[in-house]
PDB file of C-alpha atoms in Angstrom:
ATOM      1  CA  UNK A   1     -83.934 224.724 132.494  1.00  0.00           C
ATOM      2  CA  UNK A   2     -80.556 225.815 131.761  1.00  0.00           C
ATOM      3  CA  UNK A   3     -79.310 227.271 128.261  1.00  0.00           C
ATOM      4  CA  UNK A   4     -77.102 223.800 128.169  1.00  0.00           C
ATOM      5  CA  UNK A   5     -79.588 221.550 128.882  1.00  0.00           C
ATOM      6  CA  UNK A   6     -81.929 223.051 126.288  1.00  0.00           C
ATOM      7  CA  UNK A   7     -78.938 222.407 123.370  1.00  0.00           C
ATOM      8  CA  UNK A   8     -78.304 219.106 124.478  1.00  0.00           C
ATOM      9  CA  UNK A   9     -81.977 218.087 124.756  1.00  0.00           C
ATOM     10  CA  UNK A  10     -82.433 219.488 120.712  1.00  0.00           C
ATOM     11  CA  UNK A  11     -79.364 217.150 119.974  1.00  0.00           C
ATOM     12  CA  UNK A  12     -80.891 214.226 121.515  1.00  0.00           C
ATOM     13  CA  UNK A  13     -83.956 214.724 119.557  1.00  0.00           C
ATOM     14  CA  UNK A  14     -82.135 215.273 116.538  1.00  0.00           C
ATOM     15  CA  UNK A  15     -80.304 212.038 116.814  1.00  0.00           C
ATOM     16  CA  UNK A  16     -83.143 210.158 117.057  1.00  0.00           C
ATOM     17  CA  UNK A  17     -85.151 211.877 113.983  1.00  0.00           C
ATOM     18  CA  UNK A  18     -81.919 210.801 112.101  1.00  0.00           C
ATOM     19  CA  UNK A  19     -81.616 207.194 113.349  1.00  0.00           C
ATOM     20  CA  UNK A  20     -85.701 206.742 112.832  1.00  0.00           C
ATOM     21  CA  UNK A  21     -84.631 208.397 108.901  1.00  0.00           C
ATOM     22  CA  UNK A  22     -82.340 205.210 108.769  1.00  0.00           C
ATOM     23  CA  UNK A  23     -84.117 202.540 109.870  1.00  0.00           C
ATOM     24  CA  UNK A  24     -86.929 203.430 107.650  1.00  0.00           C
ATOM     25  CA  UNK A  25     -85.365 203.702 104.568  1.00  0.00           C
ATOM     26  CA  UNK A  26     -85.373 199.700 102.384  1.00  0.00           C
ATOM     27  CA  UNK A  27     -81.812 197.911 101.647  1.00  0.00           C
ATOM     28  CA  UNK A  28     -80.952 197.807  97.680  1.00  0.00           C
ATOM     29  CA  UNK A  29     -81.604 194.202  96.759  1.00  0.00           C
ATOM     30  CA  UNK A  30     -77.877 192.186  96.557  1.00  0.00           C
ATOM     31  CA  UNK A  31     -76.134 192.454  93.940  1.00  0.00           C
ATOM     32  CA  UNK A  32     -78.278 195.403  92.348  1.00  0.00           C
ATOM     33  CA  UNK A  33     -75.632 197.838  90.538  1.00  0.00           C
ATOM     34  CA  UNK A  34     -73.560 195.390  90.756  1.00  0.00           C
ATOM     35  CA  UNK A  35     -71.271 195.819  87.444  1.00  0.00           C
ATOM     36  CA  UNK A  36     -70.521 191.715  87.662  1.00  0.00           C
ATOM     37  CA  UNK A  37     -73.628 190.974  88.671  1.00  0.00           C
ATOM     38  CA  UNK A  38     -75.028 192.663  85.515  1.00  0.00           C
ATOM     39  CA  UNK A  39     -72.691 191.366  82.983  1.00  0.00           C
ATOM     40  CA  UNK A  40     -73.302 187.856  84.243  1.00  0.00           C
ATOM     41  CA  UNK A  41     -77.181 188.126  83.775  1.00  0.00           C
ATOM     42  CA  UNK A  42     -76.237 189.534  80.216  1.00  0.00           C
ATOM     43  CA  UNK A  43     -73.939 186.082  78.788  1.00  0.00           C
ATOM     44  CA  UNK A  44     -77.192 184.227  80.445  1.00  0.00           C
ATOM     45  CA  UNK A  45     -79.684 185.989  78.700  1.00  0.00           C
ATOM     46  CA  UNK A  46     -76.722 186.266  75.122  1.00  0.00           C
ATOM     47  CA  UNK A  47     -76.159 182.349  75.512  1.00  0.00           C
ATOM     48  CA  UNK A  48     -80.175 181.675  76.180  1.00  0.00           C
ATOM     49  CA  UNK A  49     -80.072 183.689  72.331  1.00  0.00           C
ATOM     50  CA  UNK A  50     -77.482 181.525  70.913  1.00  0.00           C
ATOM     51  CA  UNK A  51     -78.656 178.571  72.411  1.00  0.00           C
ATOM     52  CA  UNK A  52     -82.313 179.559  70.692  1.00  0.00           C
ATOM     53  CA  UNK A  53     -80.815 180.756  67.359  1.00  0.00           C
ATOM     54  CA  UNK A  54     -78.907 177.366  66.671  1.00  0.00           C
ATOM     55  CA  UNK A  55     -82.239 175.109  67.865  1.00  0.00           C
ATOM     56  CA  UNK A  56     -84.047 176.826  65.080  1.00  0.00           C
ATOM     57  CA  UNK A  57     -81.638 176.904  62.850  1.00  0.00           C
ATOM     58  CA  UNK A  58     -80.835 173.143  63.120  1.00  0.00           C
ATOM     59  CA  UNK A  59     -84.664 172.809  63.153  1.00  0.00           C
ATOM     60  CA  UNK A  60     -84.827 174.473  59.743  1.00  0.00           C
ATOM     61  CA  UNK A  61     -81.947 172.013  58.215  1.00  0.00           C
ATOM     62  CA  UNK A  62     -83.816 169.358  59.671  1.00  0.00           C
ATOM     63  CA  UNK A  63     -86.555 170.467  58.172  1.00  0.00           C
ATOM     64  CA  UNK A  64     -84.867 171.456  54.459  1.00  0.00           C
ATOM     65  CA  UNK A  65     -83.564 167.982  54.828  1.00  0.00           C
ATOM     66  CA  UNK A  66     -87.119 166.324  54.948  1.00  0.00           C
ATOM     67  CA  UNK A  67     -88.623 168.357  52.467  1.00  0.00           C
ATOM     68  CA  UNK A  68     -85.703 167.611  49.664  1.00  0.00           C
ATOM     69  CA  UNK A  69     -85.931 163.927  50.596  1.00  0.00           C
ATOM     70  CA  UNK A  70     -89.686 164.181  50.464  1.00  0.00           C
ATOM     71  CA  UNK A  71     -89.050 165.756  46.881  1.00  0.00           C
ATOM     72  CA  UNK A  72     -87.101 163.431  46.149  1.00  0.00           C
ATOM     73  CA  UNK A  73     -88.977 160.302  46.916  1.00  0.00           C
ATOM     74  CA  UNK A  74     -92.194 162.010  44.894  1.00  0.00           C
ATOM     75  CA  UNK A  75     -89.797 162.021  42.229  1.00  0.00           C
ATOM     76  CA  UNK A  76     -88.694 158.324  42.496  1.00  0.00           C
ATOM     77  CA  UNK A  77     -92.717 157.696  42.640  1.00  0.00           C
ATOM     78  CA  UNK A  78     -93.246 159.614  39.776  1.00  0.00           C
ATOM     79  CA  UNK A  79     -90.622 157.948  37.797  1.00  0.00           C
ATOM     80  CA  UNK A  80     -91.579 154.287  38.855  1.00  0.00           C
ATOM     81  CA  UNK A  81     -95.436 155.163  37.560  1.00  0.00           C
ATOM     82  CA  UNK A  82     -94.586 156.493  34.046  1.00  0.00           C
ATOM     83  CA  UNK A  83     -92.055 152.855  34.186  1.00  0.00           C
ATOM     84  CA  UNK A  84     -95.017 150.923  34.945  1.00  0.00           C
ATOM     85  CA  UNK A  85     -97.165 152.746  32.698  1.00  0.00           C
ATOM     86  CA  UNK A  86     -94.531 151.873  30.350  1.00  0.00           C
ATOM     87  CA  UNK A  87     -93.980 148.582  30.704  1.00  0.00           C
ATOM     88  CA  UNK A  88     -97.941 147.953  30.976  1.00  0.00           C
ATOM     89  CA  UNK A  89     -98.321 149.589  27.436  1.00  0.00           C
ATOM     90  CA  UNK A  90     -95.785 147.419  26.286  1.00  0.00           C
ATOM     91  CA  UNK A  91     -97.038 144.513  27.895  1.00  0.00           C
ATOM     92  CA  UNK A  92    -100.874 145.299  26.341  1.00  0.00           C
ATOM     93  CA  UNK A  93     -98.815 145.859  23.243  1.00  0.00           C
ATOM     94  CA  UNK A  94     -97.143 142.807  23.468  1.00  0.00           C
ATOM     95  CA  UNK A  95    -100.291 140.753  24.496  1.00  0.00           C
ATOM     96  CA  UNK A  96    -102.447 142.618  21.381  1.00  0.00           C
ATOM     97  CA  UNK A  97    -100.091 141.270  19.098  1.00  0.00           C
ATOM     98  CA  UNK A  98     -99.918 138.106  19.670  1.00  0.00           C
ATOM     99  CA  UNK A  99    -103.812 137.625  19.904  1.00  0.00           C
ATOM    100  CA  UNK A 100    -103.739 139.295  16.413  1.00  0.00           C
ATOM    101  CA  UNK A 101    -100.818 136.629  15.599  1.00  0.00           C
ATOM    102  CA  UNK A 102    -102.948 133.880  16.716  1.00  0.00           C
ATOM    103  CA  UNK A 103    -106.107 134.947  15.298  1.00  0.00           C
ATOM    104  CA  UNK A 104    -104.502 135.253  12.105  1.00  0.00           C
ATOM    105  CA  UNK A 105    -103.075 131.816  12.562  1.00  0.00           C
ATOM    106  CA  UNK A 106    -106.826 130.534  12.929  1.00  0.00           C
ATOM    107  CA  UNK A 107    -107.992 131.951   9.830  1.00  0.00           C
ATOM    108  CA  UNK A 108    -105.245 130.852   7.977  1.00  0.00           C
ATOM    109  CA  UNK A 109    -105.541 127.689   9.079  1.00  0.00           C
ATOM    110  CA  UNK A 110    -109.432 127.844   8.608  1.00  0.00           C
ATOM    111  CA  UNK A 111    -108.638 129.079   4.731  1.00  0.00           C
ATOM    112  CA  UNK A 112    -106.569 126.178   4.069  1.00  0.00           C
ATOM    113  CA  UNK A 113    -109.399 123.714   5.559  1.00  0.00           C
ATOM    114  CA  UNK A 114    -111.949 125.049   3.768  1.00  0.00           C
ATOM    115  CA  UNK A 115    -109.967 125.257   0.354  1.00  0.00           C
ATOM    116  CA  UNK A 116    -108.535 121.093   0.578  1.00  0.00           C
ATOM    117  CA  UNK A 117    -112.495 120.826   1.677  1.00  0.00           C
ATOM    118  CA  UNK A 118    -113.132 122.094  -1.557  1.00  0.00           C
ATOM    119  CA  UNK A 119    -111.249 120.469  -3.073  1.00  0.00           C
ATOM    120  CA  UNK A 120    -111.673 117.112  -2.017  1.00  0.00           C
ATOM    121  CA  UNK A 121    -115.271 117.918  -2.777  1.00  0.00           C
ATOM    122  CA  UNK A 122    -114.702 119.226  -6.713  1.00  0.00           C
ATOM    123  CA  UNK A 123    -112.694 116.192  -7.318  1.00  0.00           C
ATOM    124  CA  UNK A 124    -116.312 114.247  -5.761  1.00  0.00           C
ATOM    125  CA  UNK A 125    -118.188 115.975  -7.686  1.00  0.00           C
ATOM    126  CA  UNK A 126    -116.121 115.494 -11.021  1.00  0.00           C
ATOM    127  CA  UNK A 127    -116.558 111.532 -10.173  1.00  0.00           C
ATOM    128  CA  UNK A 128    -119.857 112.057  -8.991  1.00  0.00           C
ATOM    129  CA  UNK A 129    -120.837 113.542 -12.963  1.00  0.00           C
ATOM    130  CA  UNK A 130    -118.523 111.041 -14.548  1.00  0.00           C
ATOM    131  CA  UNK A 131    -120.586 107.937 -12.436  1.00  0.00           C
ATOM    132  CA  UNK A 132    -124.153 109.746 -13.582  1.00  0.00           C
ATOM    133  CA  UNK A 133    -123.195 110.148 -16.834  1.00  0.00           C
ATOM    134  CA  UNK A 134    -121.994 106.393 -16.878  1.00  0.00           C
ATOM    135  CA  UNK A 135    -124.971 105.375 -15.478  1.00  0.00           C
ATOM    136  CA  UNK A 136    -126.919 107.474 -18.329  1.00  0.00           C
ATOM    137  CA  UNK A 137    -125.067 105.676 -20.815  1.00  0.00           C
ATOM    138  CA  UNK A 138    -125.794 102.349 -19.035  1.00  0.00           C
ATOM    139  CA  UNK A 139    -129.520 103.107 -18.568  1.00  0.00           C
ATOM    140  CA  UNK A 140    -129.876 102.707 -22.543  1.00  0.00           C
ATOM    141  CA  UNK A 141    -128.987  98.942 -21.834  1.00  0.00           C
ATOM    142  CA  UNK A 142    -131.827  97.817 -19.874  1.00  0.00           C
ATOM    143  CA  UNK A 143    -132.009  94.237 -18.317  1.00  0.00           C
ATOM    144  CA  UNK A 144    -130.684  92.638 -15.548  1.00  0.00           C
ATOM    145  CA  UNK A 145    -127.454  93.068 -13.995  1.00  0.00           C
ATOM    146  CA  UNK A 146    -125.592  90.799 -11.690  1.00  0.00           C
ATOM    147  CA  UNK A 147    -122.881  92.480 -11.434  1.00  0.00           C
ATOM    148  CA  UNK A 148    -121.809  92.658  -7.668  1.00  0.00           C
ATOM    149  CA  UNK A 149    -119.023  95.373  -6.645  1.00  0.00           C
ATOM    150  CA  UNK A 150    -117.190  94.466  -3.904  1.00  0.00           C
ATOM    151  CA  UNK A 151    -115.874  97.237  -1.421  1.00  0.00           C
ATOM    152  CA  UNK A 152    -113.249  97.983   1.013  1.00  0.00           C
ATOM    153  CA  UNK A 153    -115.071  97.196   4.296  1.00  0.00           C
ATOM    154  CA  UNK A 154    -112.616  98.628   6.124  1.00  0.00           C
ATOM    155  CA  UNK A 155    -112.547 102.071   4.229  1.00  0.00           C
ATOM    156  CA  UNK A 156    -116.478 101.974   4.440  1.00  0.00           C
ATOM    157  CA  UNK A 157    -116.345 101.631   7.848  1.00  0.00           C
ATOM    158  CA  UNK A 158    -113.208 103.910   8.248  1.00  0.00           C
ATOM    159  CA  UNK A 159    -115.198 106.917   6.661  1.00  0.00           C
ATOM    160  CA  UNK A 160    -118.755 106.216   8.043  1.00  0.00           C
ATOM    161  CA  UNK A 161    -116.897 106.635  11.637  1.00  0.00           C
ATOM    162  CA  UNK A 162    -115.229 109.833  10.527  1.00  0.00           C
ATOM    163  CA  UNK A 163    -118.555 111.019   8.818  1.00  0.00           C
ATOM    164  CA  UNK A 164    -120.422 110.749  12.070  1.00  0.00           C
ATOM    165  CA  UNK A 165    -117.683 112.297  14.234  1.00  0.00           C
ATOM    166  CA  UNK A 166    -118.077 115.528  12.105  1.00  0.00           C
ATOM    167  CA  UNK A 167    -119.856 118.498  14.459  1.00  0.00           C
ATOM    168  CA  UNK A 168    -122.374 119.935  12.856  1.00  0.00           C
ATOM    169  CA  UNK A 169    -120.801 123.264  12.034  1.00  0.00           C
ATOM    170  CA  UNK A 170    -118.413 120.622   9.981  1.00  0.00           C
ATOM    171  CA  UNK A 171    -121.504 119.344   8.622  1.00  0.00           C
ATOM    172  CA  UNK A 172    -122.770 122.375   7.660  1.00  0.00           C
ATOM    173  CA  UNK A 173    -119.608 124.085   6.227  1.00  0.00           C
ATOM    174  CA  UNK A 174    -119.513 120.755   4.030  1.00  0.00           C
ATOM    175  CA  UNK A 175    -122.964 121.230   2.452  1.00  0.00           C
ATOM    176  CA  UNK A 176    -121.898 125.140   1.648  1.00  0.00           C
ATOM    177  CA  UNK A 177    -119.365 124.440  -0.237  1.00  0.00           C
ATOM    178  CA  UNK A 178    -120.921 121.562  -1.790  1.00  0.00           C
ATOM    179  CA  UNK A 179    -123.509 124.082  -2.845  1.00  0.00           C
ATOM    180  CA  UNK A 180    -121.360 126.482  -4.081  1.00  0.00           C
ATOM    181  CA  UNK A 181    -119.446 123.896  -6.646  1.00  0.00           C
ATOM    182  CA  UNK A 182    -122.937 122.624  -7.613  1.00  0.00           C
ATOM    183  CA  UNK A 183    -124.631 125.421  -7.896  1.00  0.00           C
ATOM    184  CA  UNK A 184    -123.236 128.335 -10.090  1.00  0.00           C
ATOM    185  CA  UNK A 185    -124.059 131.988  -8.794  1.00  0.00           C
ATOM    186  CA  UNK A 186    -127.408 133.338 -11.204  1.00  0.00           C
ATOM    187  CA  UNK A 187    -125.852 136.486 -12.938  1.00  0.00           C
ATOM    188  CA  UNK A 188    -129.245 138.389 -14.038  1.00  0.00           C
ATOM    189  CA  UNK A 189    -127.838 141.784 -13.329  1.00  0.00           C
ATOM    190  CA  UNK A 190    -128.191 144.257 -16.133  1.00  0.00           C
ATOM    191  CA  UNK A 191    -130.668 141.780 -18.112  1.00  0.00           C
ATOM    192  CA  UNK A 192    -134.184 142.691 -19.609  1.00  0.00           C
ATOM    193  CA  UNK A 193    -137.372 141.426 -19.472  1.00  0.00           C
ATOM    194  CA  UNK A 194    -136.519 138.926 -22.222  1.00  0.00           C
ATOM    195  CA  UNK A 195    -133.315 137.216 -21.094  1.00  0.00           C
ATOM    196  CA  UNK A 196    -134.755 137.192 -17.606  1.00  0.00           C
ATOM    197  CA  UNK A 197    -137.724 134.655 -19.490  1.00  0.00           C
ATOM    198  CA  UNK A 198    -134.507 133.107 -20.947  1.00  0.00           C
ATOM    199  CA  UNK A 199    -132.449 132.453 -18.089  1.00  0.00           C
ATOM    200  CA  UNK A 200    -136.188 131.037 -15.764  1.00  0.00           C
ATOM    201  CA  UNK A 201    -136.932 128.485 -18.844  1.00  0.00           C
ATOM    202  CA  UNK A 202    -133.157 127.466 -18.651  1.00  0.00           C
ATOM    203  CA  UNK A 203    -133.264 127.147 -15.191  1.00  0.00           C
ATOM    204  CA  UNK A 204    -136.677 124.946 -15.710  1.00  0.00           C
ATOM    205  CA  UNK A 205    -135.163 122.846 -18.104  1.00  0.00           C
ATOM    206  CA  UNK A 206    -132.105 121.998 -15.773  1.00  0.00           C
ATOM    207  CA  UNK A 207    -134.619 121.541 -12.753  1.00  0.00           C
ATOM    208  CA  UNK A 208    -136.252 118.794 -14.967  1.00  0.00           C
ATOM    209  CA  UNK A 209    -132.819 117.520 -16.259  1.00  0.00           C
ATOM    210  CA  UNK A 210    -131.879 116.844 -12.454  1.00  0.00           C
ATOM    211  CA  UNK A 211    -134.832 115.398 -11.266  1.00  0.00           C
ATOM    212  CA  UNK A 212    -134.918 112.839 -14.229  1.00  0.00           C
ATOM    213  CA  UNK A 213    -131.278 112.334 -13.241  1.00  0.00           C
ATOM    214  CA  UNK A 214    -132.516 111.287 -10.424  1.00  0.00           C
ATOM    215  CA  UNK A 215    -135.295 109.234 -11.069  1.00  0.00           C
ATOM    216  CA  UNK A 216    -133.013 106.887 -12.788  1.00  0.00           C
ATOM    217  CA  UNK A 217    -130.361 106.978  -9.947  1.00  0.00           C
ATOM    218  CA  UNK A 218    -133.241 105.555  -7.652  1.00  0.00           C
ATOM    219  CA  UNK A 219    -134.416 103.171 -10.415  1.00  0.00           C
ATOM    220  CA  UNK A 220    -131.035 102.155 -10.709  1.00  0.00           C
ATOM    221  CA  UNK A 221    -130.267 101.500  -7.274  1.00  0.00           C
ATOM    222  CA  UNK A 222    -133.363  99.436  -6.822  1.00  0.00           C
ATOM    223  CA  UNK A 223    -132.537  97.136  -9.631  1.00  0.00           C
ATOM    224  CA  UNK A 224    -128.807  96.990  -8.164  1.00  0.00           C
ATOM    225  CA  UNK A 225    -130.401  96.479  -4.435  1.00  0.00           C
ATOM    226  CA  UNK A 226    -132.543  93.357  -5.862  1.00  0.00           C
ATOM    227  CA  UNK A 227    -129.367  92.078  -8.426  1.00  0.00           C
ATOM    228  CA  UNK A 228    -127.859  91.693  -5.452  1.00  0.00           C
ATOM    229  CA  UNK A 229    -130.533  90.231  -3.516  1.00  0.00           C
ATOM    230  CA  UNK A 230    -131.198  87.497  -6.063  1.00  0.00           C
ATOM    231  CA  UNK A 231    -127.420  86.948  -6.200  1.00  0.00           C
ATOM    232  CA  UNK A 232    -127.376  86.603  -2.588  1.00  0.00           C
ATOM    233  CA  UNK A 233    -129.977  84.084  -3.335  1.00  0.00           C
ATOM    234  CA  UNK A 234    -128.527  82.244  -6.065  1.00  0.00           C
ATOM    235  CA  UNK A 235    -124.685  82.016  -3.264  1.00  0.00           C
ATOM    236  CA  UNK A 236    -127.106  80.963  -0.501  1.00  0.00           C
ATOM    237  CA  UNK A 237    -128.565  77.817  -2.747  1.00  0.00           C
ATOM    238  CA  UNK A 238    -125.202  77.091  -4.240  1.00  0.00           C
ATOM    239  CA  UNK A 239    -123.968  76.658  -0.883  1.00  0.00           C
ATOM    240  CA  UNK A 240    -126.474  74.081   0.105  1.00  0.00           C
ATOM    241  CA  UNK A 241    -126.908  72.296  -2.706  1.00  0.00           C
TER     242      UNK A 241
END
């Protein structure tokens, strides 16, 4: 082989070291170094920011927002319970008073009963001590007596209906005062052996007065009971004669 065909062959081989160096080598991916390409991936990712930064920051005025109108709505609560508290005290208030109003107006009322009650029954009981004292005086005078007293039917009748439609606590509260306007309240405090014996032979000598008293009511009323049976008698034969 020739000097020239030695070159040329080395050339040839050359070339294609150089063209397999080529193929073998990878292509940059497109648009890599590219300055455009670069500054448009940059706004993407700088408006993906601002985009991010305003969702959070409307998120926390949305938020702020609920939290101050959840504030205030605890405060409106607040301020509606101390009202009703309020108005409740007032209302127990209120109510308190005017069961104290009306009790008072129940015992006043009461009071007055129970003072024309006693009343009514002093003013008996003065006529009741004037008739026993007549009918002592009478007593001296014995015989018999035709006298007949004639009565309002009417008012008899009147006050036997009222008597029985008394309850019994009326009843009752009657025959207490009654009591207390007959009988006097026994003062024996601060007395000695001697005025104690005193007061218990008064007291016996009273005891007897009464019941004397009224042995001669009951004597009396059963001679008035048969004067008026024999003048019933005496009408009944006028009549048929």
């Amino acid at each position: 082989m020739s000097d020239e065909e030695e070159v040329y062959s080395e050339e040839e081989e050359e070339e294609e070291v150089v063209e397999t160096t080529t193929v073998a080598t990878p292509k940059p991916e497109e648009g890599q170094g590219d300055p455009e390409f670069i500054k448009r991936q940059d706004q993407k990712r700088s408006d993906l920011d601002e985009q991010l930064r305003e969702y959070i920051a409307e998120w926390r005025k949305q938020r702020a927002k609920e939290e101050d109108e959840l504030k205030k709505l605890k405060e409106k609560q607040a301020k509606r319970k101390i009202a009703r508290a309020d108005e409740e005290r007032k209302m127990a208030e209120r109510k308190k008073a005017e069961e104290e109003r009306r009790v008072r107006e129940i015992e006043e009322k009461k009071q007055r009963d129970i003072e024309e009650k006693r009343q009514r029954l002093e003013e008996a009981e003065k006529k009741r001590q004037a008739m026993m004292q007549a009918l002592k005086d009478q007593n001296k005078n014995k015989g018999p007596n035709f006298t007949i007293t004639k009565r309002d039917a009417g008012s008899n009748i009147s006050a036997a209906q009222m008597e029985r439609n008394k309850t019994k606590e009326q009843l009752e509260e009657e025959k207490k005062i009654s009591l207390s306007i007959r009988i006097k309240p026994l003062q024996v405090d601060g007395l000695g052996l001697e005025a104690l014996r005193n007061k218990a032979h008064e007291l016996w000598e009273c005891i007897v007065k009464l019941e004397t008293e009224k042995y001669d009511l009951e004597e009396r009323q059963k001679r008035q009971d048969y004067d008026v049976s024999i003048g019933m008698i005496f009408r009944d034969v006028h009549i048929v004669i």
